[in-house]
mmCIF file of C-alpha atoms in Angstrom:
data_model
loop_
_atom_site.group_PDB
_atom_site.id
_atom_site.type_symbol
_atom_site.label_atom_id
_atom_site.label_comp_id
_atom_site.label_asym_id
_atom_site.label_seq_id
_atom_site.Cartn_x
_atom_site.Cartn_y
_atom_site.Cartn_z
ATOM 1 C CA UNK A 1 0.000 0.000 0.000
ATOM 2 C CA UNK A 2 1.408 3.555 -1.098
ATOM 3 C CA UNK A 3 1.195 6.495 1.415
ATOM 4 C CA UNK A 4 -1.313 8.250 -0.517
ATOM 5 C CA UNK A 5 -3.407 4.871 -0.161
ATOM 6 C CA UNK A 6 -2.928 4.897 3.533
ATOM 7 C CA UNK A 7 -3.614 8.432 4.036
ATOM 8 C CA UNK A 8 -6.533 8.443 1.567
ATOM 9 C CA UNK A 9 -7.874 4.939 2.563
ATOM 10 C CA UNK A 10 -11.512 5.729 3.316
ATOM 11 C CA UNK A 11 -11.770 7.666 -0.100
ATOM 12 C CA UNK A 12 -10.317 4.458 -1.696
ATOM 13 C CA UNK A 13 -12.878 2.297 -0.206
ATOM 14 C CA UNK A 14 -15.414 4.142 -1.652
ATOM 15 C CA UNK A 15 -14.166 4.305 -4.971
ATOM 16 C CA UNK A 16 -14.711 0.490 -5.106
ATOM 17 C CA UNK A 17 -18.265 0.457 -4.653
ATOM 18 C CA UNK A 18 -19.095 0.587 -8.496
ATOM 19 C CA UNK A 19 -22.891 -0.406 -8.098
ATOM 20 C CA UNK A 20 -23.137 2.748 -6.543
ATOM 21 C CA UNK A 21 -20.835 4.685 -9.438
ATOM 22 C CA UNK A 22 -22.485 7.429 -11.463
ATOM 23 C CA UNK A 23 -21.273 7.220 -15.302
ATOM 24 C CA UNK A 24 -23.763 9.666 -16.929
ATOM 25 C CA UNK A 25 -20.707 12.474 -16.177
ATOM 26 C CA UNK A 26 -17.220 12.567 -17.034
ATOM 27 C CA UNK A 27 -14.473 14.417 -15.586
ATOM 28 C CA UNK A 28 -11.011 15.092 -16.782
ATOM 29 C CA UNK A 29 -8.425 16.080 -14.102
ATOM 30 C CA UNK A 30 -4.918 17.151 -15.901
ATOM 31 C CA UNK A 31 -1.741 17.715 -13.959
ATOM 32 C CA UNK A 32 0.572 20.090 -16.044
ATOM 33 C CA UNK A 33 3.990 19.587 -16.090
ATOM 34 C CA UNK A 34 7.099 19.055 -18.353
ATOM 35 C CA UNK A 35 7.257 14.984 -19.476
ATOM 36 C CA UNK A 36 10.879 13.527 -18.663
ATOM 37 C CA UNK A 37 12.976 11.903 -15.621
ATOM 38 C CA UNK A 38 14.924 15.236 -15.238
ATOM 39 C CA UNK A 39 12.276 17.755 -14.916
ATOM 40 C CA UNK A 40 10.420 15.610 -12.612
ATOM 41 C CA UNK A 41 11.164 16.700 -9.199
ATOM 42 C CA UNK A 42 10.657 20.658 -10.823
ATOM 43 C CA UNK A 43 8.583 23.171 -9.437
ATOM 44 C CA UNK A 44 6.531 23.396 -12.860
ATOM 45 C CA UNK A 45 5.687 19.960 -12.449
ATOM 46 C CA UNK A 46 3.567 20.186 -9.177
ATOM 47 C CA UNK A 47 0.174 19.542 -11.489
ATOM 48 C CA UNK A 48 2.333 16.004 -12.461
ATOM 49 C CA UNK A 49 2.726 15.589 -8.972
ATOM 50 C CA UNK A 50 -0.645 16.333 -8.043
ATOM 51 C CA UNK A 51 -2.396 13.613 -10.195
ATOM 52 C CA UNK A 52 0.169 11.309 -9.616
ATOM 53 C CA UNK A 53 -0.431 11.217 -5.729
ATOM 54 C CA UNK A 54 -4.223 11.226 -6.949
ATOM 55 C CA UNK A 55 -3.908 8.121 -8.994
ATOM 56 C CA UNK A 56 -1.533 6.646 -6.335
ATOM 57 C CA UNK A 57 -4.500 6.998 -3.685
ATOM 58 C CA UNK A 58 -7.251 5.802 -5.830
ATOM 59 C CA UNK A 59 -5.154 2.313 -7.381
ATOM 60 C CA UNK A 60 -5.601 4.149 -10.635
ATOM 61 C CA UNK A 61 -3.007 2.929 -13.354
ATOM 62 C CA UNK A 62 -2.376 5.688 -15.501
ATOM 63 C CA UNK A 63 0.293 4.507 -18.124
ATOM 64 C CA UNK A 64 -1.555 4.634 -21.199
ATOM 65 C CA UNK A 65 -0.115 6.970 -23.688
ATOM 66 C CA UNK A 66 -3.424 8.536 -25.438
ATOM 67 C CA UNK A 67 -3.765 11.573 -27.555
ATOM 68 C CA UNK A 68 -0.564 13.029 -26.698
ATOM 69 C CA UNK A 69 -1.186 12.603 -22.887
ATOM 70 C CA UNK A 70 -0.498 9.721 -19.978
ATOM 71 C CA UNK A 71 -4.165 8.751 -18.986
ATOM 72 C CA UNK A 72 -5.462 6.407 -16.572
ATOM 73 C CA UNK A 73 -9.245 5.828 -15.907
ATOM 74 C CA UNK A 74 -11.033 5.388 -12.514
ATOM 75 C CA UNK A 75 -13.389 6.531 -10.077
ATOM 76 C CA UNK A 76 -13.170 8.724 -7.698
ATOM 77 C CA UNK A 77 -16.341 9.839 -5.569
ATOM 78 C CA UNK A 78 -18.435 8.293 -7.226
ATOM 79 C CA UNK A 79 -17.737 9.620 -10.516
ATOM 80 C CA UNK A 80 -16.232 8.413 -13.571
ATOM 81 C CA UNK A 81 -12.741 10.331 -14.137
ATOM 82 C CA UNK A 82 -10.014 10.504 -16.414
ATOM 83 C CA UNK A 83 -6.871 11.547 -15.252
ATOM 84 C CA UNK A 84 -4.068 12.991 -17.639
ATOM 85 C CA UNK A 85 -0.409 14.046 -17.949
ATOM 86 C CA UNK A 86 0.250 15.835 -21.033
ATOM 87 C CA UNK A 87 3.355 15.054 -22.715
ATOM 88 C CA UNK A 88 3.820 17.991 -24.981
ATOM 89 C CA UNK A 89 5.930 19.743 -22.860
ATOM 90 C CA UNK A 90 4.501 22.646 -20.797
ATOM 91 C CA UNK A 91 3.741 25.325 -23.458
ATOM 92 C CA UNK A 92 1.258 23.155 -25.614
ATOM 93 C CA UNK A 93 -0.379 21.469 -23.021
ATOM 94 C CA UNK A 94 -3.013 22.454 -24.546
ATOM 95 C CA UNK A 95 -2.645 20.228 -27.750
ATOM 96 C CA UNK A 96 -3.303 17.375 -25.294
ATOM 97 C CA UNK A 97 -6.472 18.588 -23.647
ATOM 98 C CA UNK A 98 -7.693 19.682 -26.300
ATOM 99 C CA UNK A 99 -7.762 16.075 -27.684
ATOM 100 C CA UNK A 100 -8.709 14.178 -24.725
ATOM 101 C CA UNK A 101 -11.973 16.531 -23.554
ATOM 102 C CA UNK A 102 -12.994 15.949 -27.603
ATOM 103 C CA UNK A 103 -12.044 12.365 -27.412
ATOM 104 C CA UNK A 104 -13.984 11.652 -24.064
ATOM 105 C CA UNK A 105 -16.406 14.319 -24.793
ATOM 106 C CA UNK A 106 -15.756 16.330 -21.638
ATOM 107 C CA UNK A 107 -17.371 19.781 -21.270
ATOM 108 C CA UNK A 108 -14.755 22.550 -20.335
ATOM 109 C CA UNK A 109 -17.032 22.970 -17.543
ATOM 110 C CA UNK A 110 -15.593 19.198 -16.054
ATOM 111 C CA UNK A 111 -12.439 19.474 -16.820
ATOM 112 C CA UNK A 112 -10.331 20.375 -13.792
ATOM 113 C CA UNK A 113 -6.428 21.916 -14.620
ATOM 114 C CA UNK A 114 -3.573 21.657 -11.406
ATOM 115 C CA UNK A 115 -1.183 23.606 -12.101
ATOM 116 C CA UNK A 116 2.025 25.894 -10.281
ATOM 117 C CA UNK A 117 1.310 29.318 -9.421
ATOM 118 C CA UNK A 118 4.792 32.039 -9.250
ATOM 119 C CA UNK A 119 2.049 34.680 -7.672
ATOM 120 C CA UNK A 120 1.024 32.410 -4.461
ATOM 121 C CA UNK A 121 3.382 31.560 -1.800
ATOM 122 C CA UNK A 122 4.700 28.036 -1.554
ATOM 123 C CA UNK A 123 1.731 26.174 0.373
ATOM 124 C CA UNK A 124 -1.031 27.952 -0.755
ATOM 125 C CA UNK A 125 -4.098 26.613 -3.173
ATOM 126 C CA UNK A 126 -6.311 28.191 -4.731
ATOM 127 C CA UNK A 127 -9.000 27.110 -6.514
ATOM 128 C CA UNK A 128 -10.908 29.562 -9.525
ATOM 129 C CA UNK A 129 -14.144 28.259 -11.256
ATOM 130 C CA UNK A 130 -12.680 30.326 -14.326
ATOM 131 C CA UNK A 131 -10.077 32.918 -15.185
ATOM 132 C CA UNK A 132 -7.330 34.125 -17.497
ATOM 133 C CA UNK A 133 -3.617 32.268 -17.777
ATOM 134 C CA UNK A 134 -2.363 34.755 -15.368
ATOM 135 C CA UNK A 135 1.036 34.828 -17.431
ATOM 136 C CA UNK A 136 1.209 30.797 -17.414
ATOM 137 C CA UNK A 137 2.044 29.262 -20.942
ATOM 138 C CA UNK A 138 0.315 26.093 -20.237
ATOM 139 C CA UNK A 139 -2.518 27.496 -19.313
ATOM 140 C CA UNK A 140 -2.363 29.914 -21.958
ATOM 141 C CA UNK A 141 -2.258 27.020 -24.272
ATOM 142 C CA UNK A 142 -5.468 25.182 -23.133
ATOM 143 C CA UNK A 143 -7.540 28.400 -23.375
ATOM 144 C CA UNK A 144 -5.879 28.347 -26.941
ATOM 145 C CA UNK A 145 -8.457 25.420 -26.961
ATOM 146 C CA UNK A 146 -11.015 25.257 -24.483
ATOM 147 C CA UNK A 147 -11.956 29.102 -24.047
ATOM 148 C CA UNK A 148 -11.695 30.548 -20.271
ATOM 149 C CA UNK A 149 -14.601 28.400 -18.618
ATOM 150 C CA UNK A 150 -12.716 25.837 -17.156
ATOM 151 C CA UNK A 151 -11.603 25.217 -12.814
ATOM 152 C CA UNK A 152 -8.122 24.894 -12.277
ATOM 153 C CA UNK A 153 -6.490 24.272 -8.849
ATOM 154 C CA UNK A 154 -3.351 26.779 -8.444
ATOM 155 C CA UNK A 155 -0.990 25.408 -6.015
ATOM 156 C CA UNK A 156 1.729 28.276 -5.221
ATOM 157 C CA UNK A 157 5.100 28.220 -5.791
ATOM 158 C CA UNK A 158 6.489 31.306 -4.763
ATOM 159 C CA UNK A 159 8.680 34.007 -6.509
ATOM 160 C CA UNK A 160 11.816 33.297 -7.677
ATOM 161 C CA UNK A 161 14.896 34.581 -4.973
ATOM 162 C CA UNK A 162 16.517 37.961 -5.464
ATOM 163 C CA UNK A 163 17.353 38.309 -9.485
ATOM 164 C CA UNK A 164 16.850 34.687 -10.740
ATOM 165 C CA UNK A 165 14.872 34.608 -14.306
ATOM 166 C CA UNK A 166 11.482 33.135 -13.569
ATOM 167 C CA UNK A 167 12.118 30.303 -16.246
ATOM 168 C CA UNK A 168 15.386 29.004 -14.462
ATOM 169 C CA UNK A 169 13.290 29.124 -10.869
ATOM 170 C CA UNK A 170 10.452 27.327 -12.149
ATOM 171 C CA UNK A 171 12.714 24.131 -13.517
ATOM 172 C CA UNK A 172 14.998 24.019 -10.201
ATOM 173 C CA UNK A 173 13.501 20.894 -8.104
ATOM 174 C CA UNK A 174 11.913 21.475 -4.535
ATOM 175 C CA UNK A 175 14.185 21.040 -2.065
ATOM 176 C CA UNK A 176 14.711 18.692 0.629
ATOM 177 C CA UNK A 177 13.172 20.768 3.591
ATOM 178 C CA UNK A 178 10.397 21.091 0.833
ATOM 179 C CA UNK A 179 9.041 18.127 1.171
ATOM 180 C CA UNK A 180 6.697 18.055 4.270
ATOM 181 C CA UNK A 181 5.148 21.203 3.016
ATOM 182 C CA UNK A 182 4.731 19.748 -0.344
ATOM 183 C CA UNK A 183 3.312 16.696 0.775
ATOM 184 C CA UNK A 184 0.765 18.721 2.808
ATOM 185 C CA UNK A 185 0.226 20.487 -0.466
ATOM 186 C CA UNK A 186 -0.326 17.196 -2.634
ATOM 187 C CA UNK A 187 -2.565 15.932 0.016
ATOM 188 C CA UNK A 188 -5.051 18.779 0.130
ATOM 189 C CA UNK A 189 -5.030 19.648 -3.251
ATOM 190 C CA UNK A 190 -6.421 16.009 -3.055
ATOM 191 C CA UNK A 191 -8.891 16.521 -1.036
ATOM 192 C CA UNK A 192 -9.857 19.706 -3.386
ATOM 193 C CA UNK A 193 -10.760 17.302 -6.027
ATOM 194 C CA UNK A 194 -12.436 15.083 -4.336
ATOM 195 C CA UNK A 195 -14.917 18.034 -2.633
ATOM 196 C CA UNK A 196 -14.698 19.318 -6.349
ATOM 197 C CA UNK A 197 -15.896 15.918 -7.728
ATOM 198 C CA UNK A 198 -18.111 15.073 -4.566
ATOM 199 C CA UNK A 199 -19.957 18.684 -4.733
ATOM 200 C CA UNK A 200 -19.045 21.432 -6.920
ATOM 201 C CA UNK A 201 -16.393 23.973 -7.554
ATOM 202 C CA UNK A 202 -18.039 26.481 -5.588
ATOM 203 C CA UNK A 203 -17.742 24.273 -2.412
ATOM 204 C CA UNK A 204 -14.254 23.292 -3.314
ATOM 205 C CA UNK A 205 -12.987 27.414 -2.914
ATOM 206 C CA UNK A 206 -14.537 27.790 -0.025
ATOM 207 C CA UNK A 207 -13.687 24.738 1.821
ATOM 208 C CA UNK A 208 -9.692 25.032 0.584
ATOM 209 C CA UNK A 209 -8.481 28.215 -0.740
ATOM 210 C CA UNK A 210 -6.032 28.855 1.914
ATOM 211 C CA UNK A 211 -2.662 28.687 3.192
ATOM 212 C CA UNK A 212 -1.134 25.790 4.525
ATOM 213 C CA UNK A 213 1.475 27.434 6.691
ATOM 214 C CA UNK A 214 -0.829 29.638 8.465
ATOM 215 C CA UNK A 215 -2.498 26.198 9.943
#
């Protein structure tokens, strides 16, 4: 059992009960992030690690390579869901999600984008039920294709230090005494989906746009 199983075990549990499952709606939950072993560990890539801990805690396999994205397929409260990892690289993330909500036909409206945030402090979320790219070429790229009407979960990453280019910040990894933070991060940005999935995205704001170090 993974630590995202153990510390999500009730939620997984209830993803198993399928005669209870609702399939008339689709959701597609995308992690951004740059595709590769080096840029894994990256501050750009906290959407990757997002839906990776997600999958992780809900046993779903996501190693298909589908319309230029990593996809696995599951349930998650009680809804069917389609999680996805673009592989375009960062700026045409959008080529990917694109694809998929056509492929899976997924209204913009369901499809849920977690990405990193340079304009929130490291350990903040916030969730928007719509919105502008805010200066983030991913994002910029899937409103190339979906329009603006689409949640996204914002997990901050912070400014870079003193005169470092934002581009070189953003592809340094977190460090070491990152970690607890992060995984505090990864774990409620969690539980933003699920309250997302479970109830809406108005719920999902007010229940956990906040800071994590002021707890």
């Amino acid at each position: 059992m993974t630590f995202w199983q153990k510390l999500f075990g009730r939620q997984l549990d209830l993803a198993d009960e399928s005669d209870e499952m609702n399939d008339a709606t689709r959701f597609l939950i995308v992690g951004l992030g740059n595709p590769g072993r080096k840029y894994r560990g990256n501050r750009h890539n906290i959407g990757f690690m997002t839906v990776d801990a997600l999958a992780a805690a809900y046993n779903i396999q996501s190693s298909k390579v589908q319309n230029k994205a990593i996809v696995g397929n599951g349930r998650i409260q009680n809804q069917s869901v389609i999680i996805a990892k673009p592989q375009t690289y960062m700026n045409s993330s959008g080529d990917a999600v694109g694809l998929l909500a056509r492929y899976y036909k997924v209204p913009p409206d369901n499809v849920l984008v977690v990405y990193d945030e340079l304009d929130l402090p490291f350990g903040t979320i916030r969730l928007r039920e719509k919105g502008g790219a805010g200066g983030h070429n991913g994002m910029k790229s899937i409103i190339n294709h979906l329009g603006n009407d689409f949640p996204r979960v914002r997990l901050g990453i912070d400014r870079p230090p003193g005169q470092m280019p934002a581009a070189a910040y953003v592809l340094q990894d977190f460090g070491k005494n990152d970690k607890p933070l992060l995984d505090d991060v990864l774990a409620e940005a969690i539980r933003a989906i699920e309250t997302y999935l479970r109830d809406d995205i108005q719920l999902a704001m007010s229940r956990h746009n906040r800071s994590l170090i002021d707890d």
